[in-house]
Amino acid sequence: MIKIKNLTVKFDTKYAVDNLSFTINDGEIFGLIGHNGAGKSTTIKSLVSILEPTSGEIYFNDLLLKNNRLECKKQIGYVPDSPDMFLTLSAFEYWSLVASIYEIDNKIRDDILSKYCKLFNMVGVEHQEISSFSHGMRQKVFVIGALLSEPKFWIMDEPMTGLDPQAAFDLKNLMKEHASKGNSVLFSTHVLEVAEHLCDRIGILSKGKLVFIGTLNELKEQFEGDNLEEIYLNIVKNSNSNILDGD
């Protein structure tokens, strides 16, 4: 379980995330939805200790993140919002770096890599530099790296971006399998179709504020609209108007 309590991240006078509180349950796929700049990446980077929140608390199970950073991070698999990192390393060198950080035995590392390289069609390119890959191939490298330690908590920032249809389909199935074992999956997206077919619950962010949390059925019951896209756009439009009005 991941618990976020009154999370606030402020840059100068701007609130990137404003007093967020919600829980991601065990066995759940939770989608964080919002326009670009809504606060999705800031929230995720706070969860994985890339950003230090201005205030608020984050718990992984009963562990307070700021007091148990190393223990919490060992349980997290993170896919960043951009795969354009470690470009001078080969894919295998990057995976080996991740394995060494998580203290994964070489035999276990190789067995896990064999499984995921076959699944994501990366066999034969493991020793090529990441810089030589397309965006989608780079994304696969970081997805595999995030799964290498077999973590309990998957935290992924726009993980489907750039993936080919087969790879996206396979990742979705992995998410479902992971959650079915009692683990937690949090991912961000602005693609409503992905959220509709994959998530147990969603949270909608607008201007750093959480404007809805619940199931897709609850969303459709509470708000007017002929389809999910129309409902979402109306929620965001209304929430932005309230913020501009000072409500």
JSON list of C-alpha atoms in Angstrom, two decimals:
[
{"chain": "A", "resi": 1, "resn": "MET", "atom": "CA", "xyz": [0.00, 0.00, 0.00]},
{"chain": "A", "resi": 2, "resn": "ILE", "atom": "CA", "xyz": [1.13, 3.54, -0.81]},
{"chain": "A", "resi": 3, "resn": "LYS", "atom": "CA", "xyz": [-0.33, 6.35, 1.28]},
{"chain": "A", "resi": 4, "resn": "ILE", "atom": "CA", "xyz": [0.05, 10.01, 0.37]},
{"chain": "A", "resi": 5, "resn": "LYS", "atom": "CA", "xyz": [-0.98, 12.57, 3.01]},
{"chain": "A", "resi": 6, "resn": "ASN", "atom": "CA", "xyz": [-1.22, 16.32, 2.30]},
{"chain": "A", "resi": 7, "resn": "LEU", "atom": "CA", "xyz": [1.55, 16.22, -0.30]},
{"chain": "A", "resi": 8, "resn": "THR", "atom": "CA", "xyz": [2.57, 19.69, -1.43]},
{"chain": "A", "resi": 9, "resn": "VAL", "atom": "CA", "xyz": [5.37, 20.67, -3.80]},
{"chain": "A", "resi": 10, "resn": "LYS", "atom": "CA", "xyz": [5.99, 24.37, -4.35]},
{"chain": "A", "resi": 11, "resn": "PHE", "atom": "CA", "xyz": [8.46, 26.02, -6.74]},
{"chain": "A", "resi": 12, "resn": "ASP", "atom": "CA", "xyz": [8.93, 29.68, -5.80]},
{"chain": "A", "resi": 13, "resn": "THR", "atom": "CA", "xyz": [5.32, 30.92, -5.66]},
{"chain": "A", "resi": 14, "resn": "LYS", "atom": "CA", "xyz": [3.79, 28.18, -7.82]},
{"chain": "A", "resi": 15, "resn": "TYR", "atom": "CA", "xyz": [2.20, 25.04, -6.43]},
{"chain": "A", "resi": 16, "resn": "ALA", "atom": "CA", "xyz": [3.06, 22.11, -8.71]},
{"chain": "A", "resi": 17, "resn": "VAL", "atom": "CA", "xyz": [1.21, 19.78, -6.32]},
{"chain": "A", "resi": 18, "resn": "ASP", "atom": "CA", "xyz": [-1.28, 21.18, -3.82]},
{"chain": "A", "resi": 19, "resn": "ASN", "atom": "CA", "xyz": [-2.25, 19.19, -0.72]},
{"chain": "A", "resi": 20, "resn": "LEU", "atom": "CA", "xyz": [-2.78, 15.76, -2.30]},
{"chain": "A", "resi": 21, "resn": "SER", "atom": "CA", "xyz": [-4.07, 12.90, -0.14]},
{"chain": "A", "resi": 22, "resn": "PHE", "atom": "CA", "xyz": [-4.92, 9.45, -1.46]},
{"chain": "A", "resi": 23, "resn": "THR", "atom": "CA", "xyz": [-4.08, 5.78, -1.04]},
{"chain": "A", "resi": 24, "resn": "ILE", "atom": "CA", "xyz": [-3.04, 3.13, -3.57]},
{"chain": "A", "resi": 25, "resn": "ASN", "atom": "CA", "xyz": [-4.14, -0.24, -2.25]},
{"chain": "A", "resi": 26, "resn": "ASP", "atom": "CA", "xyz": [-2.46, -3.61, -2.45]},
{"chain": "A", "resi": 27, "resn": "GLY", "atom": "CA", "xyz": [-3.60, -5.51, -5.53]},
{"chain": "A", "resi": 28, "resn": "GLU", "atom": "CA", "xyz": [-4.59, -2.32, -7.32]},
{"chain": "A", "resi": 29, "resn": "ILE", "atom": "CA", "xyz": [-3.70, -0.60, -10.59]},
{"chain": "A", "resi": 30, "resn": "PHE", "atom": "CA", "xyz": [-4.08, 3.13, -10.01]},
{"chain": "A", "resi": 31, "resn": "GLY", "atom": "CA", "xyz": [-3.97, 5.62, -12.87]},
{"chain": "A", "resi": 32, "resn": "LEU", "atom": "CA", "xyz": [-2.97, 9.23, -12.36]},
{"chain": "A", "resi": 33, "resn": "ILE", "atom": "CA", "xyz": [-4.69, 11.22, -15.09]},
{"chain": "A", "resi": 34, "resn": "GLY", "atom": "CA", "xyz": [-4.19, 14.80, -16.17]},
{"chain": "A", "resi": 35, "resn": "HIS", "atom": "CA", "xyz": [-3.12, 17.26, -18.83]},
{"chain": "A", "resi": 36, "resn": "ASN", "atom": "CA", "xyz": [0.55, 18.15, -19.30]},
{"chain": "A", "resi": 37, "resn": "GLY", "atom": "CA", "xyz": [1.56, 20.26, -16.31]},
{"chain": "A", "resi": 38, "resn": "ALA", "atom": "CA", "xyz": [-1.20, 18.91, -14.07]},
{"chain": "A", "resi": 39, "resn": "GLY", "atom": "CA", "xyz": [1.28, 17.63, -11.49]},
{"chain": "A", "resi": 40, "resn": "LYS", "atom": "CA", "xyz": [1.53, 13.96, -12.42]},
{"chain": "A", "resi": 41, "resn": "SER", "atom": "CA", "xyz": [5.30, 13.80, -12.85]},
{"chain": "A", "resi": 42, "resn": "THR", "atom": "CA", "xyz": [5.91, 15.97, -9.78]},
{"chain": "A", "resi": 43, "resn": "THR", "atom": "CA", "xyz": [3.82, 13.60, -7.68]},
{"chain": "A", "resi": 44, "resn": "ILE", "atom": "CA", "xyz": [5.64, 10.56, -9.03]},
{"chain": "A", "resi": 45, "resn": "LYS", "atom": "CA", "xyz": [9.09, 12.12, -8.58]},
{"chain": "A", "resi": 46, "resn": "SER", "atom": "CA", "xyz": [8.19, 12.86, -4.97]},
{"chain": "A", "resi": 47, "resn": "LEU", "atom": "CA", "xyz": [7.24, 9.21, -4.46]},
{"chain": "A", "resi": 48, "resn": "VAL", "atom": "CA", "xyz": [10.57, 7.95, -5.79]},
{"chain": "A", "resi": 49, "resn": "SER", "atom": "CA", "xyz": [12.68, 10.56, -3.90]},
{"chain": "A", "resi": 50, "resn": "ILE", "atom": "CA", "xyz": [13.80, 12.54, -6.95]},
{"chain": "A", "resi": 51, "resn": "LEU", "atom": "CA", "xyz": [12.02, 15.59, -5.52]},
{"chain": "A", "resi": 52, "resn": "GLU", "atom": "CA", "xyz": [11.77, 16.56, -1.87]},
{"chain": "A", "resi": 53, "resn": "PRO", "atom": "CA", "xyz": [8.19, 17.71, -1.14]},
{"chain": "A", "resi": 54, "resn": "THR", "atom": "CA", "xyz": [7.60, 21.08, 0.44]},
{"chain": "A", "resi": 55, "resn": "SER", "atom": "CA", "xyz": [5.34, 19.37, 2.97]},
{"chain": "A", "resi": 56, "resn": "GLY", "atom": "CA", "xyz": [3.29, 16.24, 3.48]},
{"chain": "A", "resi": 57, "resn": "GLU", "atom": "CA", "xyz": [4.02, 12.57, 4.11]},
{"chain": "A", "resi": 58, "resn": "ILE", "atom": "CA", "xyz": [4.46, 9.50, 1.92]},
{"chain": "A", "resi": 59, "resn": "TYR", "atom": "CA", "xyz": [4.21, 5.97, 3.28]},
{"chain": "A", "resi": 60, "resn": "PHE", "atom": "CA", "xyz": [5.09, 2.64, 1.69]},
{"chain": "A", "resi": 61, "resn": "ASN", "atom": "CA", "xyz": [3.13, 0.22, 3.81]},
{"chain": "A", "resi": 62, "resn": "ASP", "atom": "CA", "xyz": [3.93, 1.51, 7.32]},
{"chain": "A", "resi": 63, "resn": "LEU", "atom": "CA", "xyz": [7.28, 3.06, 6.41]},
{"chain": "A", "resi": 64, "resn": "LEU", "atom": "CA", "xyz": [7.50, 6.84, 6.27]},
{"chain": "A", "resi": 65, "resn": "LEU", "atom": "CA", "xyz": [9.55, 7.57, 3.15]},
{"chain": "A", "resi": 66, "resn": "LYS", "atom": "CA", "xyz": [11.60, 10.47, 4.49]},
{"chain": "A", "resi": 67, "resn": "ASN", "atom": "CA", "xyz": [12.77, 8.36, 7.44]},
{"chain": "A", "resi": 68, "resn": "ASN", "atom": "CA", "xyz": [13.24, 5.05, 5.58]},
{"chain": "A", "resi": 69, "resn": "ARG", "atom": "CA", "xyz": [14.37, 6.09, 2.11]},
{"chain": "A", "resi": 70, "resn": "LEU", "atom": "CA", "xyz": [16.68, 3.20, 1.31]},
{"chain": "A", "resi": 71, "resn": "GLU", "atom": "CA", "xyz": [14.31, 0.51, 2.54]},
{"chain": "A", "resi": 72, "resn": "CYS", "atom": "CA", "xyz": [11.42, 2.05, 0.60]},
{"chain": "A", "resi": 73, "resn": "LYS", "atom": "CA", "xyz": [13.41, 2.53, -2.60]},
{"chain": "A", "resi": 74, "resn": "LYS", "atom": "CA", "xyz": [14.44, -1.12, -2.59]},
{"chain": "A", "resi": 75, "resn": "GLN", "atom": "CA", "xyz": [10.77, -1.99, -3.04]},
{"chain": "A", "resi": 76, "resn": "ILE", "atom": "CA", "xyz": [10.17, 0.42, -5.94]},
{"chain": "A", "resi": 77, "resn": "GLY", "atom": "CA", "xyz": [10.50, -0.12, -9.68]},
{"chain": "A", "resi": 78, "resn": "TYR", "atom": "CA", "xyz": [10.46, 3.28, -11.42]},
{"chain": "A", "resi": 79, "resn": "VAL", "atom": "CA", "xyz": [10.01, 4.18, -15.08]},
{"chain": "A", "resi": 80, "resn": "PRO", "atom": "CA", "xyz": [10.79, 7.89, -15.66]},
{"chain": "A", "resi": 81, "resn": "ASP", "atom": "CA", "xyz": [8.92, 10.21, -18.02]},
{"chain": "A", "resi": 82, "resn": "SER", "atom": "CA", "xyz": [11.87, 10.31, -20.42]},
{"chain": "A", "resi": 83, "resn": "PRO", "atom": "CA", "xyz": [14.11, 7.40, -21.50]},
{"chain": "A", "resi": 84, "resn": "ASP", "atom": "CA", "xyz": [16.88, 9.72, -22.73]},
{"chain": "A", "resi": 85, "resn": "MET", "atom": "CA", "xyz": [19.38, 8.86, -20.00]},
{"chain": "A", "resi": 86, "resn": "PHE", "atom": "CA", "xyz": [22.54, 6.75, -19.66]},
{"chain": "A", "resi": 87, "resn": "LEU", "atom": "CA", "xyz": [22.86, 7.05, -23.42]},
{"chain": "A", "resi": 88, "resn": "THR", "atom": "CA", "xyz": [26.54, 6.06, -23.58]},
{"chain": "A", "resi": 89, "resn": "LEU", "atom": "CA", "xyz": [25.86, 2.75, -21.82]},
{"chain": "A", "resi": 90, "resn": "SER", "atom": "CA", "xyz": [24.68, -0.35, -23.60]},
{"chain": "A", "resi": 91, "resn": "ALA", "atom": "CA", "xyz": [21.33, -1.76, -22.51]},
{"chain": "A", "resi": 92, "resn": "PHE", "atom": "CA", "xyz": [23.10, -4.61, -20.75]},
{"chain": "A", "resi": 93, "resn": "GLU", "atom": "CA", "xyz": [25.50, -2.24, -18.97]},
{"chain": "A", "resi": 94, "resn": "TYR", "atom": "CA", "xyz": [22.52, -0.23, -17.70]},
{"chain": "A", "resi": 95, "resn": "TRP", "atom": "CA", "xyz": [20.72, -3.36, -16.52]},
{"chain": "A", "resi": 96, "resn": "SER", "atom": "CA", "xyz": [23.89, -4.58, -14.83]},
{"chain": "A", "resi": 97, "resn": "LEU", "atom": "CA", "xyz": [24.18, -1.22, -13.05]},
{"chain": "A", "resi": 98, "resn": "VAL", "atom": "CA", "xyz": [20.61, -1.57, -11.79]},
{"chain": "A", "resi": 99, "resn": "ALA", "atom": "CA", "xyz": [21.28, -5.18, -10.72]},
{"chain": "A", "resi": 100, "resn": "SER", "atom": "CA", "xyz": [24.36, -4.14, -8.75]},
{"chain": "A", "resi": 101, "resn": "ILE", "atom": "CA", "xyz": [22.46, -1.36, -6.97]},
{"chain": "A", "resi": 102, "resn": "TYR", "atom": "CA", "xyz": [19.75, -3.81, -5.94]},
{"chain": "A", "resi": 103, "resn": "GLU", "atom": "CA", "xyz": [22.36, -6.49, -5.13]},
{"chain": "A", "resi": 104, "resn": "ILE", "atom": "CA", "xyz": [20.89, -9.01, -7.58]},
{"chain": "A", "resi": 105, "resn": "ASP", "atom": "CA", "xyz": [22.94, -12.13, -8.22]},
{"chain": "A", "resi": 106, "resn": "ASN", "atom": "CA", "xyz": [24.28, -12.34, -11.79]},
{"chain": "A", "resi": 107, "resn": "LYS", "atom": "CA", "xyz": [22.53, -15.65, -12.48]},
{"chain": "A", "resi": 108, "resn": "ILE", "atom": "CA", "xyz": [19.18, -14.26, -11.29]},
{"chain": "A", "resi": 109, "resn": "ARG", "atom": "CA", "xyz": [19.81, -11.08, -13.29]},
{"chain": "A", "resi": 110, "resn": "ASP", "atom": "CA", "xyz": [20.49, -13.05, -16.46]},
{"chain": "A", "resi": 111, "resn": "ASP", "atom": "CA", "xyz": [17.41, -15.25, -16.00]},
{"chain": "A", "resi": 112, "resn": "ILE", "atom": "CA", "xyz": [15.16, -12.22, -15.53]},
{"chain": "A", "resi": 113, "resn": "LEU", "atom": "CA", "xyz": [16.75, -10.40, -18.47]},
{"chain": "A", "resi": 114, "resn": "SER", "atom": "CA", "xyz": [16.28, -13.43, -20.69]},
{"chain": "A", "resi": 115, "resn": "LYS", "atom": "CA", "xyz": [12.57, -13.46, -19.86]},
{"chain": "A", "resi": 116, "resn": "TYR", "atom": "CA", "xyz": [11.97, -9.77, -20.48]},
{"chain": "A", "resi": 117, "resn": "CYS", "atom": "CA", "xyz": [14.23, -9.44, -23.52]},
{"chain": "A", "resi": 118, "resn": "LYS", "atom": "CA", "xyz": [12.24, -12.19, -25.22]},
{"chain": "A", "resi": 119, "resn": "LEU", "atom": "CA", "xyz": [8.95, -10.62, -24.19]},
{"chain": "A", "resi": 120, "resn": "PHE", "atom": "CA", "xyz": [9.88, -7.12, -25.39]},
{"chain": "A", "resi": 121, "resn": "ASN", "atom": "CA", "xyz": [11.78, -8.25, -28.49]},
{"chain": "A", "resi": 122, "resn": "MET", "atom": "CA", "xyz": [15.17, -7.02, -27.26]},
{"chain": "A", "resi": 123, "resn": "VAL", "atom": "CA", "xyz": [17.15, -10.21, -27.94]},
{"chain": "A", "resi": 124, "resn": "GLY", "atom": "CA", "xyz": [20.28, -9.49, -29.96]},
{"chain": "A", "resi": 125, "resn": "VAL", "atom": "CA", "xyz": [20.47, -5.77, -29.17]},
{"chain": "A", "resi": 126, "resn": "GLU", "atom": "CA", "xyz": [21.41, -5.98, -25.49]},
{"chain": "A", "resi": 127, "resn": "HIS", "atom": "CA", "xyz": [24.99, -4.81, -26.08]},
{"chain": "A", "resi": 128, "resn": "GLN", "atom": "CA", "xyz": [24.14, -1.85, -28.31]},
{"chain": "A", "resi": 129, "resn": "GLU", "atom": "CA", "xyz": [24.41, 1.66, -26.91]},
{"chain": "A", "resi": 130, "resn": "ILE", "atom": "CA", "xyz": [21.14, 3.13, -25.68]},
{"chain": "A", "resi": 131, "resn": "SER", "atom": "CA", "xyz": [21.89, 6.21, -27.81]},
{"chain": "A", "resi": 132, "resn": "SER", "atom": "CA", "xyz": [21.46, 4.08, -30.95]},
{"chain": "A", "resi": 133, "resn": "PHE", "atom": "CA", "xyz": [17.90, 3.07, -30.04]},
{"chain": "A", "resi": 134, "resn": "SER", "atom": "CA", "xyz": [14.63, 4.66, -31.06]},
{"chain": "A", "resi": 135, "resn": "HIS", "atom": "CA", "xyz": [12.49, 6.28, -28.37]},
{"chain": "A", "resi": 136, "resn": "GLY", "atom": "CA", "xyz": [10.40, 3.12, -28.07]},
{"chain": "A", "resi": 137, "resn": "MET", "atom": "CA", "xyz": [13.45, 0.89, -27.72]},
{"chain": "A", "resi": 138, "resn": "ARG", "atom": "CA", "xyz": [14.87, 3.19, -25.05]},
{"chain": "A", "resi": 139, "resn": "GLN", "atom": "CA", "xyz": [11.55, 2.99, -23.23]},
{"chain": "A", "resi": 140, "resn": "LYS", "atom": "CA", "xyz": [11.78, -0.81, -23.23]},
{"chain": "A", "resi": 141, "resn": "VAL", "atom": "CA", "xyz": [15.27, -0.60, -21.70]},
{"chain": "A", "resi": 142, "resn": "PHE", "atom": "CA", "xyz": [13.96, 1.40, -18.75]},
{"chain": "A", "resi": 143, "resn": "VAL", "atom": "CA", "xyz": [10.84, -0.71, -18.34]},
{"chain": "A", "resi": 144, "resn": "ILE", "atom": "CA", "xyz": [13.02, -3.83, -18.12]},
{"chain": "A", "resi": 145, "resn": "GLY", "atom": "CA", "xyz": [15.34, -2.04, -15.71]},
{"chain": "A", "resi": 146, "resn": "ALA", "atom": "CA", "xyz": [12.40, -1.14, -13.47]},
{"chain": "A", "resi": 147, "resn": "LEU", "atom": "CA", "xyz": [11.18, -4.75, -13.36]},
{"chain": "A", "resi": 148, "resn": "LEU", "atom": "CA", "xyz": [14.60, -6.30, -12.86]},
{"chain": "A", "resi": 149, "resn": "SER", "atom": "CA", "xyz": [14.52, -6.22, -9.05]},
{"chain": "A", "resi": 150, "resn": "GLU", "atom": "CA", "xyz": [11.01, -7.72, -9.00]},
{"chain": "A", "resi": 151, "resn": "PRO", "atom": "CA", "xyz": [9.78, -4.83, -6.81]},
{"chain": "A", "resi": 152, "resn": "LYS", "atom": "CA", "xyz": [6.48, -4.72, -4.93]},
{"chain": "A", "resi": 153, "resn": "PHE", "atom": "CA", "xyz": [5.62, -1.19, -6.04]},
{"chain": "A", "resi": 154, "resn": "TRP", "atom": "CA", "xyz": [5.63, -0.28, -9.73]},
{"chain": "A", "resi": 155, "resn": "ILE", "atom": "CA", "xyz": [5.67, 3.50, -10.25]},
{"chain": "A", "resi": 156, "resn": "MET", "atom": "CA", "xyz": [5.64, 4.48, -13.90]},
{"chain": "A", "resi": 157, "resn": "ASP", "atom": "CA", "xyz": [5.45, 7.90, -15.53]},
{"chain": "A", "resi": 158, "resn": "GLU", "atom": "CA", "xyz": [3.75, 7.64, -18.96]},
{"chain": "A", "resi": 159, "resn": "PRO", "atom": "CA", "xyz": [5.18, 4.13, -19.47]},
{"chain": "A", "resi": 160, "resn": "MET", "atom": "CA", "xyz": [3.31, 3.42, -22.74]},
{"chain": "A", "resi": 161, "resn": "THR", "atom": "CA", "xyz": [4.72, 6.44, -24.56]},
{"chain": "A", "resi": 162, "resn": "GLY", "atom": "CA", "xyz": [6.65, 5.33, -27.63]},
{"chain": "A", "resi": 163, "resn": "LEU", "atom": "CA", "xyz": [5.99, 1.63, -27.16]},
{"chain": "A", "resi": 164, "resn": "ASP", "atom": "CA", "xyz": [4.81, -0.36, -30.15]},
{"chain": "A", "resi": 165, "resn": "PRO", "atom": "CA", "xyz": [1.33, -1.93, -29.82]},
{"chain": "A", "resi": 166, "resn": "GLN", "atom": "CA", "xyz": [2.68, -5.37, -28.90]},
{"chain": "A", "resi": 167, "resn": "ALA", "atom": "CA", "xyz": [5.01, -4.01, -26.21]},
{"chain": "A", "resi": 168, "resn": "ALA", "atom": "CA", "xyz": [2.24, -1.82, -24.78]},
{"chain": "A", "resi": 169, "resn": "PHE", "atom": "CA", "xyz": [-0.09, -4.84, -24.70]},
{"chain": "A", "resi": 170, "resn": "ASP", "atom": "CA", "xyz": [2.54, -6.97, -22.96]},
{"chain": "A", "resi": 171, "resn": "LEU", "atom": "CA", "xyz": [3.26, -4.26, -20.37]},
{"chain": "A", "resi": 172, "resn": "LYS", "atom": "CA", "xyz": [-0.43, -3.92, -19.57]},
{"chain": "A", "resi": 173, "resn": "ASN", "atom": "CA", "xyz": [-0.64, -7.68, -19.02]},
{"chain": "A", "resi": 174, "resn": "LEU", "atom": "CA", "xyz": [2.40, -7.53, -16.74]},
{"chain": "A", "resi": 175, "resn": "MET", "atom": "CA", "xyz": [0.71, -4.79, -14.72]},
{"chain": "A", "resi": 176, "resn": "LYS", "atom": "CA", "xyz": [-2.42, -6.89, -14.31]},
{"chain": "A", "resi": 177, "resn": "GLU", "atom": "CA", "xyz": [-0.38, -9.94, -13.31]},
{"chain": "A", "resi": 178, "resn": "HIS", "atom": "CA", "xyz": [1.64, -7.89, -10.81]},
{"chain": "A", "resi": 179, "resn": "ALA", "atom": "CA", "xyz": [-1.47, -6.46, -9.17]},
{"chain": "A", "resi": 180, "resn": "SER", "atom": "CA", "xyz": [-3.15, -9.88, -9.08]},
{"chain": "A", "resi": 181, "resn": "LYS", "atom": "CA", "xyz": [-0.36, -11.02, -6.75]},
{"chain": "A", "resi": 182, "resn": "GLY", "atom": "CA", "xyz": [-1.27, -8.34, -4.19]},
{"chain": "A", "resi": 183, "resn": "ASN", "atom": "CA", "xyz": [1.20, -5.71, -5.36]},
{"chain": "A", "resi": 184, "resn": "SER", "atom": "CA", "xyz": [0.58, -2.05, -6.22]},
{"chain": "A", "resi": 185, "resn": "VAL", "atom": "CA", "xyz": [0.89, -0.34, -9.61]},
{"chain": "A", "resi": 186, "resn": "LEU", "atom": "CA", "xyz": [0.79, 3.44, -10.05]},
{"chain": "A", "resi": 187, "resn": "PHE", "atom": "CA", "xyz": [1.17, 4.93, -13.50]},
{"chain": "A", "resi": 188, "resn": "SER", "atom": "CA", "xyz": [0.45, 8.27, -15.08]},
{"chain": "A", "resi": 189, "resn": "THR", "atom": "CA", "xyz": [-1.16, 8.83, -18.44]},
{"chain": "A", "resi": 190, "resn": "HIS", "atom": "CA", "xyz": [-3.20, 11.33, -20.39]},
{"chain": "A", "resi": 191, "resn": "VAL", "atom": "CA", "xyz": [-4.59, 8.58, -22.64]},
{"chain": "A", "resi": 192, "resn": "LEU", "atom": "CA", "xyz": [-8.09, 7.96, -21.31]},
{"chain": "A", "resi": 193, "resn": "GLU", "atom": "CA", "xyz": [-8.58, 4.74, -23.26]},
{"chain": "A", "resi": 194, "resn": "VAL", "atom": "CA", "xyz": [-5.63, 3.14, -21.46]},
{"chain": "A", "resi": 195, "resn": "ALA", "atom": "CA", "xyz": [-6.98, 4.20, -18.07]},
{"chain": "A", "resi": 196, "resn": "GLU", "atom": "CA", "xyz": [-10.48, 2.98, -18.87]},
{"chain": "A", "resi": 197, "resn": "HIS", "atom": "CA", "xyz": [-9.38, -0.54, -19.76]},
{"chain": "A", "resi": 198, "resn": "LEU", "atom": "CA", "xyz": [-6.59, -1.00, -17.23]},
{"chain": "A", "resi": 199, "resn": "CYS", "atom": "CA", "xyz": [-7.19, 0.87, -13.97]},
{"chain": "A", "resi": 200, "resn": "ASP", "atom": "CA", "xyz": [-9.06, -0.27, -10.88]},
{"chain": "A", "resi": 201, "resn": "ARG", "atom": "CA", "xyz": [-9.23, 3.38, -9.79]},
{"chain": "A", "resi": 202, "resn": "ILE", "atom": "CA", "xyz": [-8.06, 6.70, -11.16]},
{"chain": "A", "resi": 203, "resn": "GLY", "atom": "CA", "xyz": [-7.13, 10.08, -9.73]},
{"chain": "A", "resi": 204, "resn": "ILE", "atom": "CA", "xyz": [-7.61, 13.16, -11.90]},
{"chain": "A", "resi": 205, "resn": "LEU", "atom": "CA", "xyz": [-5.20, 16.03, -11.36]},
{"chain": "A", "resi": 206, "resn": "SER", "atom": "CA", "xyz": [-5.73, 19.59, -12.55]},
{"chain": "A", "resi": 207, "resn": "LYS", "atom": "CA", "xyz": [-3.39, 22.46, -11.74]},
{"chain": "A", "resi": 208, "resn": "GLY", "atom": "CA", "xyz": [-1.79, 20.40, -8.99]},
{"chain": "A", "resi": 209, "resn": "LYS", "atom": "CA", "xyz": [-5.07, 19.58, -7.26]},
{"chain": "A", "resi": 210, "resn": "LEU", "atom": "CA", "xyz": [-6.83, 16.24, -7.04]},
{"chain": "A", "resi": 211, "resn": "VAL", "atom": "CA", "xyz": [-10.29, 16.86, -8.51]},
{"chain": "A", "resi": 212, "resn": "PHE", "atom": "CA", "xyz": [-11.55, 13.26, -8.58]},
{"chain": "A", "resi": 213, "resn": "ILE", "atom": "CA", "xyz": [-10.60, 9.88, -7.19]},
{"chain": "A", "resi": 214, "resn": "GLY", "atom": "CA", "xyz": [-12.51, 6.64, -7.64]},
{"chain": "A", "resi": 215, "resn": "THR", "atom": "CA", "xyz": [-13.48, 3.97, -10.15]},
{"chain": "A", "resi": 216, "resn": "LEU", "atom": "CA", "xyz": [-14.48, 4.66, -13.74]},
{"chain": "A", "resi": 217, "resn": "ASN", "atom": "CA", "xyz": [-18.05, 3.68, -12.91]},
{"chain": "A", "resi": 218, "resn": "GLU", "atom": "CA", "xyz": [-18.11, 6.18, -10.05]},
{"chain": "A", "resi": 219, "resn": "LEU", "atom": "CA", "xyz": [-16.77, 8.84, -12.41]},
{"chain": "A", "resi": 220, "resn": "LYS", "atom": "CA", "xyz": [-19.56, 8.18, -14.90]},
{"chain": "A", "resi": 221, "resn": "GLU", "atom": "CA", "xyz": [-22.20, 8.18, -12.15]},
{"chain": "A", "resi": 222, "resn": "GLN", "atom": "CA", "xyz": [-21.07, 11.47, -10.60]},
{"chain": "A", "resi": 223, "resn": "PHE", "atom": "CA", "xyz": [-20.44, 13.59, -13.68]},
{"chain": "A", "resi": 224, "resn": "GLU", "atom": "CA", "xyz": [-22.35, 14.35, -16.85]},
{"chain": "A", "resi": 225, "resn": "GLY", "atom": "CA", "xyz": [-21.09, 13.40, -20.28]},
{"chain": "A", "resi": 226, "resn": "ASP", "atom": "CA", "xyz": [-21.75, 11.00, -23.13]},
{"chain": "A", "resi": 227, "resn": "ASN", "atom": "CA", "xyz": [-18.34, 9.34, -22.90]},
{"chain": "A", "resi": 228, "resn": "LEU", "atom": "CA", "xyz": [-15.22, 9.26, -20.72]},
{"chain": "A", "resi": 229, "resn": "GLU", "atom": "CA", "xyz": [-13.38, 11.86, -22.79]},
{"chain": "A", "resi": 230, "resn": "GLU", "atom": "CA", "xyz": [-16.24, 14.36, -22.52]},
{"chain": "A", "resi": 231, "resn": "ILE", "atom": "CA", "xyz": [-16.60, 13.73, -18.76]},
{"chain": "A", "resi": 232, "resn": "TYR", "atom": "CA", "xyz": [-12.87, 14.23, -18.20]},
{"chain": "A", "resi": 233, "resn": "LEU", "atom": "CA", "xyz": [-12.68, 17.43, -20.25]},
{"chain": "A", "resi": 234, "resn": "ASN", "atom": "CA", "xyz": [-15.69, 18.88, -18.42]},
{"chain": "A", "resi": 235, "resn": "ILE", "atom": "CA", "xyz": [-14.15, 18.08, -15.02]},
{"chain": "A", "resi": 236, "resn": "VAL", "atom": "CA", "xyz": [-10.84, 19.72, -15.94]},
{"chain": "A", "resi": 237, "resn": "LYS", "atom": "CA", "xyz": [-12.58, 22.73, -17.49]},
{"chain": "A", "resi": 238, "resn": "ASN", "atom": "CA", "xyz": [-14.75, 23.25, -14.41]},
{"chain": "A", "resi": 239, "resn": "SER", "atom": "CA", "xyz": [-11.88, 22.75, -11.98]},
{"chain": "A", "resi": 240, "resn": "ASN", "atom": "CA", "xyz": [-9.74, 25.27, -13.86]},
{"chain": "A", "resi": 241, "resn": "SER", "atom": "CA", "xyz": [-12.60, 27.78, -13.77]},
{"chain": "A", "resi": 242, "resn": "ASN", "atom": "CA", "xyz": [-12.96, 27.33, -10.01]},
{"chain": "A", "resi": 243, "resn": "ILE", "atom": "CA", "xyz": [-9.23, 27.80, -9.49]},
{"chain": "A", "resi": 244, "resn": "LEU", "atom": "CA", "xyz": [-9.27, 30.96, -11.61]},
{"chain": "A", "resi": 245, "resn": "ASP", "atom": "CA", "xyz": [-12.27, 32.22, -9.64]},
{"chain": "A", "resi": 246, "resn": "GLY", "atom": "CA", "xyz": [-10.38, 31.65, -6.40]},
{"chain": "A", "resi": 247, "resn": "ASP", "atom": "CA", "xyz": [-12.58, 28.82, -5.12]}
]
